[in-house]
Structures are given as C-alpha cells and as structure tokens.
Short mmCIF file of C-alpha atoms in Angstrom, two decimals:
data_model
loop_
_atom_site.label_atom_id
_atom_site.label_comp_id
_atom_site.label_asym_id
_atom_site.label_seq_id
_atom_site.Cartn_x
_atom_site.Cartn_y
_atom_site.Cartn_z
CA MET Y 1 113.24 76.61 113.20
CA ARG Y 2 114.81 73.14 113.52
CA LYS Y 3 112.45 70.85 115.44
CA GLN Y 4 115.26 70.10 117.92
CA CYS Y 5 115.67 73.78 118.77
CA LEU Y 6 111.83 74.14 119.03
CA ARG Y 7 111.75 71.23 121.55
CA ILE Y 8 114.51 72.47 123.67
CA ILE Y 9 113.02 76.00 124.05
CA SER Y 10 109.49 74.62 124.69
CA GLU Y 11 110.78 72.23 127.33
CA ASN Y 12 112.73 74.97 129.00
CA VAL Y 13 109.71 77.57 128.83
CA GLY Y 14 107.20 75.00 129.76
CA VAL Y 15 104.84 75.23 126.95
CA TYR Y 16 104.83 74.55 123.19
CA PRO Y 17 104.22 77.43 120.83
CA VAL Y 18 101.68 78.52 118.22
CA LEU Y 19 102.66 79.52 114.64
CA ILE Y 20 101.11 82.58 113.43
CA ASN Y 21 101.74 84.23 110.12
CA SER Y 22 101.52 87.89 110.17
CA ALA Y 23 100.22 87.87 106.57
CA LEU Y 24 96.74 87.16 108.27
CA VAL Y 25 96.70 90.77 109.74
CA SER Y 26 99.13 92.58 107.47
CA ALA Y 27 100.67 92.83 104.10
CA GLN Y 28 103.80 90.83 105.15
CA ASN Y 29 104.34 87.16 105.13
CA ARG Y 30 106.11 86.58 108.45
CA ASP Y 31 105.70 83.09 110.08
CA ARG Y 32 106.71 83.20 113.69
CA TYR Y 33 106.47 80.97 116.74
CA TYR Y 34 104.77 82.43 119.85
CA TRP Y 35 105.15 80.84 123.27
CA SER Y 36 102.36 81.90 125.71
CA ASN Y 37 100.43 80.50 128.78
CA ILE Y 38 97.59 82.99 128.26
CA ARG Y 39 95.40 80.10 126.87
CA THR Y 40 96.67 76.63 126.78
CA LYS Y 41 95.61 72.89 126.15
CA ARG Y 42 97.09 69.49 126.73
CA ALA Y 43 97.98 67.54 123.51
CA GLY Y 44 100.28 64.98 122.02
CA LEU Y 45 101.06 61.50 123.36
CA PHE Y 46 102.32 62.71 126.64
CA GLY Y 47 99.88 65.61 127.15
CA GLU Y 48 102.38 68.26 126.73
CA LEU Y 49 101.14 71.81 127.42
CA HIS Y 50 100.61 73.86 124.08
CA THR Y 51 99.71 77.52 123.53
CA ASP Y 52 96.16 77.44 122.44
CA ILE Y 53 95.67 80.87 120.69
CA PRO Y 54 93.36 80.71 117.73
CA GLN Y 55 94.49 81.95 114.36
CA PRO Y 56 93.60 85.69 113.71
CA ALA Y 57 90.97 86.41 110.96
CA ASP Y 58 92.47 86.97 107.49
CA ARG Y 59 92.11 90.75 106.61
CA GLY Y 60 93.30 90.28 103.19
CA ILE Y 61 95.78 93.03 103.25
CA VAL Y 62 98.45 93.30 100.37
CA LEU Y 63 101.40 95.57 99.70
CA ARG Y 64 99.52 98.13 97.70
CA ASP Y 65 97.08 98.75 100.64
CA ILE Y 66 99.98 100.20 102.86
CA LEU Y 67 101.99 102.15 100.30
CA GLU Y 68 102.28 105.98 100.77
CA SER Y 69 100.75 108.15 98.16
CA GLU Y 70 103.75 110.47 98.05
CA VAL Y 71 107.37 109.26 98.45
CA ASP Y 72 110.75 111.22 98.29
CA GLY Y 73 112.83 110.71 95.29
CA LYS Y 74 115.57 109.25 97.30
CA TYR Y 75 113.83 105.99 97.51
CA PHE Y 76 113.42 105.42 93.76
CA ILE Y 77 115.94 103.27 92.07
CA SER Y 78 118.18 104.88 89.19
CA GLY Y 79 118.13 103.13 85.78
CA ALA Y 80 121.79 102.00 86.28
CA THR Y 81 121.04 100.10 89.49
CA LEU Y 82 117.73 98.79 88.01
CA LYS Y 83 119.70 97.19 85.17
CA ARG Y 84 122.16 95.68 87.73
CA LEU Y 85 119.06 94.17 89.55
CA SER Y 86 117.40 92.89 86.49
CA ASN Y 87 120.15 92.11 84.15
CA LEU Y 88 117.58 93.27 81.55
CA PRO Y 89 116.54 96.62 80.19
CA LYS Y 90 114.26 98.82 82.44
CA THR Y 91 111.35 98.19 80.11
CA ALA Y 92 111.35 94.48 81.20
CA PHE Y 93 109.87 95.72 84.52
CA LEU Y 94 106.92 97.59 83.00
CA SER Y 95 103.60 96.18 83.33
CA VAL Y 96 101.76 95.40 80.05
CA ASN Y 97 97.78 96.28 79.73
CA GLY Y 98 97.80 96.40 83.50
CA LYS Y 99 99.09 93.08 83.89
CA ALA Y 100 102.54 92.22 85.56
CA PRO Y 101 105.18 90.50 83.44
CA ALA Y 102 106.15 86.85 84.09
CA GLN Y 103 106.11 85.97 87.72
CA ARG Y 104 107.22 83.43 90.30
CA SER Y 105 107.24 83.33 93.94
CA SER Y 106 110.40 84.73 95.74
CA THR Y 107 110.72 81.38 97.46
CA GLY Y 108 110.18 79.32 94.31
CA ARG Y 109 106.92 78.08 95.37
CA SER Y 110 103.17 79.29 96.01
CA LEU Y 111 102.61 79.99 99.61
CA ASP Y 112 98.85 80.03 99.87
CA LYS Y 113 96.80 81.02 96.96
CA LYS Y 114 93.54 80.64 98.89
CA HIS Y 115 94.59 83.30 101.48
CA ASN Y 116 96.56 85.32 99.04
CA TYR Y 117 99.85 84.90 100.91
CA GLN Y 118 101.96 84.64 97.84
CA ILE Y 119 105.08 86.72 97.43
CA VAL Y 120 105.63 87.48 93.82
CA GLN Y 121 109.09 88.47 92.71
CA LEU Y 122 109.32 90.40 89.31
CA ASN Y 123 113.00 90.58 88.51
CA PRO Y 124 114.48 87.36 86.88
CA SER Y 125 118.11 87.93 87.88
CA THR Y 126 119.89 84.72 88.98
CA GLU Y 127 122.77 86.06 91.02
CA SER Y 128 122.17 83.98 94.11
CA GLN Y 129 123.36 80.42 93.40
CA GLY Y 130 121.97 80.65 89.75
CA THR Y 131 118.43 80.83 91.13
CA GLN Y 132 117.32 84.33 92.12
CA PRO Y 133 118.68 87.83 93.32
CA TYR Y 134 120.02 88.10 96.73
CA GLN Y 135 117.19 89.34 99.07
CA GLN Y 136 118.11 92.84 99.16
CA ASN Y 137 117.99 93.04 95.25
CA ARG Y 138 114.64 91.56 94.69
CA VAL Y 139 111.71 93.58 93.27
CA TYR Y 140 108.14 92.59 94.31
CA ASP Y 141 104.68 92.75 92.97
CA VAL Y 142 102.53 95.16 95.13
CA ASN Y 143 99.46 93.08 94.42
CA TYR Y 144 100.75 90.40 96.81
CA LYS Y 145 102.57 90.12 100.09
CA SER Y 146 105.92 91.63 101.17
CA PRO Y 147 108.48 89.12 102.38
CA ALA Y 148 109.48 89.26 106.07
CA LEU Y 149 111.13 92.42 107.07
CA MET Y 150 114.83 91.81 108.33
CA ALA Y 151 117.06 94.06 110.46
CA GLU Y 152 119.51 94.19 107.31
CA MET Y 153 116.88 96.38 105.57
CA SER Y 154 118.65 99.37 107.29
CA CYS Y 155 121.12 98.84 104.51
CA CYS Y 156 118.45 98.82 101.58
CA SER Y 157 114.93 97.61 101.76
CA CYS Y 158 113.48 95.32 99.23
CA ALA Y 159 112.08 97.16 96.04
CA ILE Y 160 108.63 97.28 94.67
CA LEU Y 161 107.21 98.24 91.25
CA ARG Y 162 104.55 100.72 91.26
CA ASN Y 163 103.15 103.01 88.50
CA GLU Y 164 105.97 101.85 86.23
CA SER Y 165 108.75 102.87 88.65
CA THR Y 166 110.88 100.78 90.92
CA ARG Y 167 111.67 102.04 94.46
CA ARG Y 168 112.55 101.01 98.02
CA LEU Y 169 110.13 100.62 100.73
CA THR Y 170 110.13 103.69 103.07
CA PRO Y 171 110.41 103.47 106.85
CA THR Y 172 106.76 104.33 107.18
CA GLU Y 173 105.77 101.55 104.87
CA CYS Y 174 107.93 99.16 106.74
CA ALA Y 175 106.16 100.40 110.02
CA ARG Y 176 102.81 99.65 108.48
CA LEU Y 177 104.04 96.11 107.53
CA GLN Y 178 104.65 95.65 111.25
CA THR Y 179 101.12 97.30 111.98
CA VAL Y 180 102.74 100.11 114.10
CA PRO Y 181 100.01 102.68 114.68
CA ALA Y 182 100.09 105.80 112.66
CA TRP Y 183 100.20 107.92 115.72
CA TYR Y 184 103.57 106.52 116.87
CA ARG Y 185 106.46 108.87 116.28
CA TRP Y 186 110.05 107.45 115.94
CA ASP Y 187 112.69 109.48 117.63
CA CYS Y 188 115.60 107.90 115.70
CA SER Y 189 117.20 107.74 112.29
CA ASP Y 190 115.67 105.77 109.34
CA THR Y 191 118.44 103.43 109.75
CA GLN Y 192 117.63 102.54 113.32
CA GLU Y 193 113.91 102.43 112.41
CA TYR Y 194 114.41 99.89 109.52
CA LYS Y 195 116.62 97.76 112.01
CA MET Y 196 114.01 97.91 114.81
CA LEU Y 197 111.17 97.03 112.61
CA GLY Y 198 113.22 94.01 111.13
CA ASN Y 199 113.83 92.70 114.60
CA GLY Y 200 110.42 93.40 115.99
CA TRP Y 201 106.98 91.91 116.40
CA THR Y 202 103.97 92.52 114.28
CA ILE Y 203 101.88 94.35 116.77
CA GLU Y 204 98.56 93.20 115.68
CA VAL Y 205 99.54 89.64 116.24
CA ILE Y 206 100.69 90.58 119.67
CA LYS Y 207 97.33 92.35 120.26
CA HIS Y 208 95.52 89.30 119.07
CA ILE Y 209 97.39 87.12 121.57
CA LEU Y 210 96.87 89.45 124.51
CA SER Y 211 93.14 89.59 123.63
CA TYR Y 212 92.79 86.11 125.29
CA LEU Y 213 93.88 87.38 128.76
CA PRO Y 214 91.32 86.16 131.19
CA LYS Y 215 88.71 88.92 132.07
CA GLU Y 216 89.84 88.73 135.77
CA PHE Y 217 93.14 90.23 134.79
CA PHE Y 218 91.47 93.35 133.59
CA ASN Y 219 89.12 93.50 136.67
CA LYS Y 220 92.13 93.64 139.00
CA GLN Y 221 93.61 96.78 137.39
#
C-alpha cells in the first residue's frame, strides 16, 4: 500500500494500523494492515493514535504441514501443461537425493530466513517480463511458505511439487492456509470457495487481535 493511501485511510478511521504477516500463524506469506482500537498507543511526533496489537508467536508452519494426504487426480498437472510452465522437460522438476533443484524466491529476494518466511519458486520459466512465470503458473517448494492467496485462484491455484508430482492446491488446502477450522463446511462450489478465501482474512490473525479485547467486554455478555 502506498504511504499516501495508508495515511488517508488512517486519518479517516482515526487510528493507524498494525502490520501482521499471516506467515506467523499459517503456511501463507500474507502481509496485511489491520486497523483496530481494541488496544492503542500514542506515537510519532504528533502523538497519533496507533493500533498496539503485539505480533503473534511464530508457529513455524510451512506448506507441507497443511497438505492433504490424498488428492483427487483432477488437481494434478499433465505433462504437456508442465512443460509449458517450465519450458523444460518434466524431469527438471524432480528432486535429487531429497534436495530440490536450484531455487530462488518468487519475489526475487529472501523474505525472512530467520523466521522461515521464504517463498521458494521451483520453475525457471521467464514469461513475465523476462523474469519469472505469471503468478498462476508458478510452482512452489512445500518446505517453505505459500504466497498470499488471491481471488483469481478460482481460475487455477498456484502449483506445488510433492512426491515428484506437480499439482494445484485444493480448496481444503487453501482453507487451511487461511486457518479456517476443519469443522467448517462450505456450501458452495470450489470456484466460489477459492474466491472467498483469496478475498478473506486469516482467521488466526483475527482471533489474535480479538484476544486483546478488554475483560470487561466479556463480563457484560
């Protein structure tokens, strides 16, 4: 977000936000601003009101931790599509001696090695301005984080490499990336589920923010 937009929103809301990365509580790298008056402090030269929600503890979750053990064949990518994504033979994706092939961050930089926030892209295609595949065509390493889910994933979610096979993330896996409880049942199509998850919040982040509600709030219920 541009600083100008952040300032305009904050001035109209009456409080500046806190930046929390969903990577702390999930397998998804998702930096988002949260405006809240649940807990605030005065800061800055003019004593502006700021959201004062502490960062949640890092749970160290990566993609492999949220993957389903059995996945329908429709999510697996065909050899022809795989070649299109990689511009290389399928064998270029296979791990060697348990180690992944040459890797680089999907953003072209390491995000946070200390906290393992890295997003590692495996396929070397350079279709997007000669630098990397378009977002829907990237293949990621399951030993690291997923990129932020988007509403456009209803068309085709990003792909992962697991057990020498490349496939798309399932709606259930995307729900896990947004930390939706396992008991929740979706009464909609997979397409709508992908779209809502891409547009939604990470539930564990919202739970963390709401955990700072004053005790008096609960005593009145």
